[in-house]
Amino acid sequence: MPLVTLADSNPIKLCVVIVGLPARGKSFISQKIVRYLSWLSIPTKSFNCSQNLVQILKDSNITANDLFGTSYKHDDELLQQTRKVTLDQILDWFQKIDNCGVAIYDGINATKSERDIINASLEANNINTVFLESFCDDETLIKLNITDIESTSPEYATSTLEDTIHSVSNKIQFYDNVYEPLTTIDEASLSFIKLINFSSQIVLNRIDSYLKSRIVYYIMNLHVKNRYIWLSRHGESQYNLEGKIGGDASLSERGEKYAYKLVELTNKYIPNHDKLEIWTSTLKRTQQTAQFLPYPQKQWKALDELDAGSCDGLTYEEIAEKFPEDFKARDDNKFEYRYPGGESYRDVITRLEPIIMALENQENVLVITHQAVLRCIYAYFMNVHQEESPWVSIPLHTLIRLEIKAYGTQVTRIKADIPAVSTYKEKGTSKLGESKSSANLMAGAVISSTTDKVIS
Amino acid sequence: MPLVTLADSNPIKLCVVIVGLPARGKSFISQKIVRYLSWLSIPTKSFNCSQNLVQILKDSNITANDLFGTSYKHDDELLQQTRKVTLDQILDWFQKIDNCGVAIYDGINATKSERDIINASLEANNINTVFLESFCDDETLIKLNITDIESTSPEYATSTLEDTIHSVSNKIQFYDNVYEPLTTIDEASLSFIKLINFSSQIVLNRIDSYLKSRIVYYIMNLHVKNRYIWLSRHGESQYNLEGKIGGDASLSERGEKYAYKLVELTNKYIPNHDKLEIWTSTLKRTQQTAQFLPYPQKQWKALDELDAGSCDGLTYEEIAEKFPEDFKARDDNKFEYRYPGGESYRDVITRLEPIIMALENQENVLVITHQAVLRCIYAYFMNVHQEESPWVSIPLHTLIRLEIKAYGTQVTRIKADIPAVSTYKEKGTSKLGESKSSANLMAGAVISSTTDKVIS
């Protein structure tokens, strides 16, 4: 019997077809949707039309400048071929997944007739469609986007900023000549989301499913503003010292020291710390860690540690001895494994979803919580794959800075220089110790601009 | 230190100012928002302009027909006075609540100048504002709404349908002469939500906070279609027999009988049961209850019983003996009380929120879950006050039908005629037994059209 997360209560094959001129933040929105839905365990994949076009041009020995110059027309065969390749990739992918999945058709799709073709083709394959237009006439936003494209798009990896601006401008001009924005009059029968100047205004037409409404809700909460989110585990606890999991223990002596040290670290490293807000779980060890911090504090039940059910209060050795089958099952699929009467990582992600939504809306927050919970939050921001997320190393006595930018997140770890036990358990052992492979530390570095560095 | 639900992460004073001609479903939307946000523990109150006008007319010996006939103008002093009274009520109310609250100004607010006055007055009092227009030009929807007004509005309680249609039509005419819909051109600086023909199209302007985005998300998921949702507790379990709470016990012999009987009950009472879907929790007793039902089944972790933490597996007598202070604290404030290491009713509501959102989007679902969880779901649909919801009686071996209509929910309880122990614990005792006051059964009946009847 399938286990249901909040996300797949309505199994659905959905294609989000992106619409918009170049430099309208289309790929940013596509990537964020992919990251959010993947994190919620919905198979989601973005198909980039522009990359397909680059390949087709290469194969035909034509440069982008040729294409977007004066010699080609918008309805050129090259563009038709690109659309066909992208659609085929999407249909192939839907063949492979079973039940519930979301494809993002990340393209320009400038004209009504192109959109009609795509819609008809998806409908013929029983794939639900929603168009998502990013319409922008704010020159400042467009310029910002062009600069971002220069620094992040593989298409312009080897160009100078000047060259990129020139060729993006050419490209904008090329499509602008034929561009037909989505309107509720001409395309009233389509299901669509139209963002005007990012999300200062949004028009929704026929948003007729739960999944579509979730995507809208998520987009409404996105911000392009660069900002920091701060994370920390609680200080070392009595249970940590004893190698026990779960429980509601107090801090150890060294844990208390870390709590005290956090005052200095927040002062030194957090700009605008006068506006800082502290979020803790409802468990003692997180609240004791926050006890010396002179900032407003909030408790969230959703930040409580993964519930270990019958294994609460045991050491990993005891679990391996008392519940050998469970111990093995957990190592085999740590993301899905649920402790008897307790939770799995997937369960934790489901309850963390409102926290993520709130964090997308926030800056200047320090979240003091637990190992498994931090792994899940880290996985969202660093785009860590589901199977890897339960194995990420989040050491004790370390303040983590997430620098959230439009196209990726940079992580800096600030070590407090107060010793603590390691609570990292490598796969296949019941012993605790530092992660053997430093790869676990870097598990998030899958987006090129996403990095993770350590200050000690 | 305040405990944070997902809803009040950004403490805010927000006024939702409703805009729309008569018979546009304004009061329906207002009531739904009140019910949803109150259920999430956000103090929320609707202020009905029309009721204030009725009072003012009464005091002035003027009939509504006089006012909406030809002799009065839209900017009449009576309407100005009504606006002032409503605004004063809202400002008074915000004085009384501390941190986070939402007022609904349920009025027609037909012109830009009126809306400017309201906006300025709220801004001057540091109250955040979002306008919510229900714009409708679909005559079928308008007629449906007029019929609903006739059957539900206190204003027309004593009128015949004919008289109501006549006077509502007069009223519509009166306001339609001056009505200025919200547009992104004329009122670009306002934060607003514009629903066009209920929610087939939505325009969002400057939705700049988390709470506003949640309200939009909720409205997107609302439907006016009448439909059924079916609820049942699991069959009697071994733990029920022993008077123990929590755990993951199997069904008793009588519980098994109920599981078998459910096949007959669903056949007999559920129309379109061929399209029925069963939702259970991850606990054995709910899945065993569903075992004979030949319909697709889904498991939700969010439907698991309230976690009793350290008291899991104990009887109420044992809890009273071992944790006398906790036992008393729970009786004193059952909604807020959290078992050590476990959950409170408030915690359960937080995790049930996605279930409610999914149920607003569904019909033909039978939810088989647990006493506390059903109390929370029941409280949402029946508008039960927070303090009363943990005391609602939801007996074993009873199929509950919620008939969800635009302006209220009707409950029918279908008794399976299979004996079971009572798991109802009256306040101040550790003994279990049938609820002494039948009032507990009827706790939901606070909306006039909301009723609860029993078939046995």
PDB file of C-alpha atoms in Angstrom, chain A residues 1-6 8-11 184 200-207 209-210 213-214 216-217 220-221 277 282 297-301 307 338 342-343 347 354 357-358 361-362, chain B residues 1-6 8-11 184 200-207 209-210 213-214 216-217 220-221 277 282 297-301 307 338 342-343 347 354 357-358 361-362:
ATOM      1  CA  MET A   1       0.000   0.000   0.000  1.00  0.00           C
ATOM      2  CA  PRO A   2       1.541   3.329  -0.953  1.00  0.00           C
ATOM      3  CA  LEU A   3       2.539   5.720   1.779  1.00  0.00           C
ATOM      4  CA  VAL A   4       1.175   9.143   1.035  1.00  0.00           C
ATOM      5  CA  THR A   5       2.977  12.409   1.574  1.00  0.00           C
ATOM      6  CA  LEU A   6       0.987  15.603   1.439  1.00  0.00           C
ATOM      7  CA  ASP A   8       0.986  12.936  -3.911  1.00  0.00           C
ATOM      8  CA  SER A   9      -2.532  12.685  -2.601  1.00  0.00           C
ATOM      9  CA  ASN A  10      -3.654  13.283  -6.173  1.00  0.00           C
ATOM     10  CA  PRO A  11      -1.379  11.180  -8.378  1.00  0.00           C
ATOM     11  CA  THR A 184      -7.262  35.599 -20.140  1.00  0.00           C
ATOM     12  CA  SER A 200       4.390  41.655  -7.599  1.00  0.00           C
ATOM     13  CA  GLN A 201       1.305  40.729  -9.589  1.00  0.00           C
ATOM     14  CA  ILE A 202       0.023  37.260 -10.449  1.00  0.00           C
ATOM     15  CA  VAL A 203      -2.832  36.181 -12.707  1.00  0.00           C
ATOM     16  CA  LEU A 204      -4.173  32.671 -12.204  1.00  0.00           C
ATOM     17  CA  ASN A 205      -6.434  31.028 -14.746  1.00  0.00           C
ATOM     18  CA  ARG A 206      -8.120  27.658 -14.201  1.00  0.00           C
ATOM     19  CA  ILE A 207      -5.849  26.432 -11.417  1.00  0.00           C
ATOM     20  CA  SER A 209      -5.786  20.853  -9.008  1.00  0.00           C
ATOM     21  CA  TYR A 210      -4.208  20.602  -5.599  1.00  0.00           C
ATOM     22  CA  SER A 213      -2.294  25.299  -6.217  1.00  0.00           C
ATOM     23  CA  ARG A 214       0.743  24.119  -4.207  1.00  0.00           C
ATOM     24  CA  VAL A 216       1.340  28.699  -6.973  1.00  0.00           C
ATOM     25  CA  TYR A 217       1.603  28.885  -3.188  1.00  0.00           C
ATOM     26  CA  MET A 220       4.130  33.306  -4.097  1.00  0.00           C
ATOM     27  CA  ASN A 221       6.590  32.728  -1.267  1.00  0.00           C
ATOM     28  CA  GLU A 277      15.147  35.794  15.595  1.00  0.00           C
ATOM     29  CA  THR A 282      10.191  22.097  21.893  1.00  0.00           C
ATOM     30  CA  GLN A 297      12.723  33.211  20.450  1.00  0.00           C
ATOM     31  CA  LYS A 298      10.039  30.906  19.070  1.00  0.00           C
ATOM     32  CA  GLN A 299       9.394  27.211  19.661  1.00  0.00           C
ATOM     33  CA  TRP A 300       8.210  24.952  16.840  1.00  0.00           C
ATOM     34  CA  LYS A 301       6.989  21.400  17.399  1.00  0.00           C
ATOM     35  CA  ASP A 307      10.970  10.387  16.519  1.00  0.00           C
ATOM     36  CA  ARG A 338      10.369   4.410   9.872  1.00  0.00           C
ATOM     37  CA  GLY A 342       8.285   6.613  15.174  1.00  0.00           C
ATOM     38  CA  GLU A 343       9.217   8.527  12.050  1.00  0.00           C
ATOM     39  CA  ASP A 347       7.894  11.916   7.589  1.00  0.00           C
ATOM     40  CA  PRO A 354       5.666  24.813   6.499  1.00  0.00           C
ATOM     41  CA  MET A 357       7.804  27.958   3.342  1.00  0.00           C
ATOM     42  CA  ALA A 358       8.360  30.282   6.303  1.00  0.00           C
ATOM     43  CA  ASN A 361       9.885  34.304   3.468  1.00  0.00           C
ATOM     44  CA  GLN A 362      12.472  35.114   6.137  1.00  0.00           C
TER      45      GLN A 362
ATOM     46  CA  MET B   1       8.042  31.598  25.328  1.00  0.00           C
ATOM     47  CA  PRO B   2       5.274  31.396  22.734  1.00  0.00           C
ATOM     48  CA  LEU B   3       4.647  28.133  20.985  1.00  0.00           C
ATOM     49  CA  VAL B   4       4.500  28.696  17.277  1.00  0.00           C
ATOM     50  CA  THR B   5       2.091  27.042  14.906  1.00  0.00           C
ATOM     51  CA  LEU B   6       2.798  27.257  11.228  1.00  0.00           C
ATOM     52  CA  ASP B   8       1.747  32.710  13.373  1.00  0.00           C
ATOM     53  CA  SER B   9       5.391  32.636  12.378  1.00  0.00           C
ATOM     54  CA  ASN B  10       4.896  36.244  11.315  1.00  0.00           C
ATOM     55  CA  PRO B  11       2.764  37.856  13.999  1.00  0.00           C
ATOM     56  CA  THR B 184      -4.304  46.685 -11.261  1.00  0.00           C
ATOM     57  CA  SER B 200     -11.889  30.188 -12.180  1.00  0.00           C
ATOM     58  CA  GLN B 201      -9.613  33.206 -12.509  1.00  0.00           C
ATOM     59  CA  ILE B 202      -7.681  35.014  -9.776  1.00  0.00           C
ATOM     60  CA  VAL B 203      -5.663  38.218  -9.904  1.00  0.00           C
ATOM     61  CA  LEU B 204      -3.156  38.773  -7.105  1.00  0.00           C
ATOM     62  CA  ASN B 205      -1.580  42.144  -6.493  1.00  0.00           C
ATOM     63  CA  ARG B 206       1.182  42.738  -3.946  1.00  0.00           C
ATOM     64  CA  ILE B 207       0.618  39.620  -1.880  1.00  0.00           C
ATOM     65  CA  SER B 209       3.249  38.298   3.428  1.00  0.00           C
ATOM     66  CA  TYR B 210       3.181  34.647   4.388  1.00  0.00           C
ATOM     67  CA  SER B 213      -0.236  33.814   0.683  1.00  0.00           C
ATOM     68  CA  ARG B 214      -1.785  31.171   2.953  1.00  0.00           C
ATOM     69  CA  VAL B 216      -4.801  32.786  -1.194  1.00  0.00           C
ATOM     70  CA  TYR B 217      -3.719  29.137  -1.116  1.00  0.00           C
ATOM     71  CA  MET B 220      -7.681  28.414  -4.375  1.00  0.00           C
ATOM     72  CA  ASN B 221      -8.633  25.075  -2.816  1.00  0.00           C
ATOM     73  CA  GLU B 277     -11.066   6.071  -1.801  1.00  0.00           C
ATOM     74  CA  THR B 282      -0.030   4.124   9.431  1.00  0.00           C
ATOM     75  CA  GLN B 297      -6.368   2.745  -0.030  1.00  0.00           C
ATOM     76  CA  LYS B 298      -3.779   5.288   1.067  1.00  0.00           C
ATOM     77  CA  GLN B 299      -1.804   5.583   4.297  1.00  0.00           C
ATOM     78  CA  TRP B 300      -1.056   8.973   5.838  1.00  0.00           C
ATOM     79  CA  LYS B 301       1.380   9.453   8.719  1.00  0.00           C
ATOM     80  CA  ASP B 307       1.124  10.875  20.362  1.00  0.00           C
ATOM     81  CA  ARG B 338       1.192  18.299  25.376  1.00  0.00           C
ATOM     82  CA  GLY B 342       4.212  13.653  22.832  1.00  0.00           C
ATOM     83  CA  GLU B 343       1.656  15.925  21.248  1.00  0.00           C
ATOM     84  CA  ASP B 347       0.127  19.926  17.409  1.00  0.00           C
ATOM     85  CA  PRO B 354      -2.478  19.453   4.548  1.00  0.00           C
ATOM     86  CA  MET B 357      -6.504  21.175   2.260  1.00  0.00           C
ATOM     87  CA  ALA B 358      -6.688  17.842   0.423  1.00  0.00           C
ATOM     88  CA  ASN B 361     -10.329  19.317  -2.896  1.00  0.00           C
ATOM     89  CA  GLN B 362     -11.917  15.856  -2.580  1.00  0.00           C
TER      90      GLN B 362
END
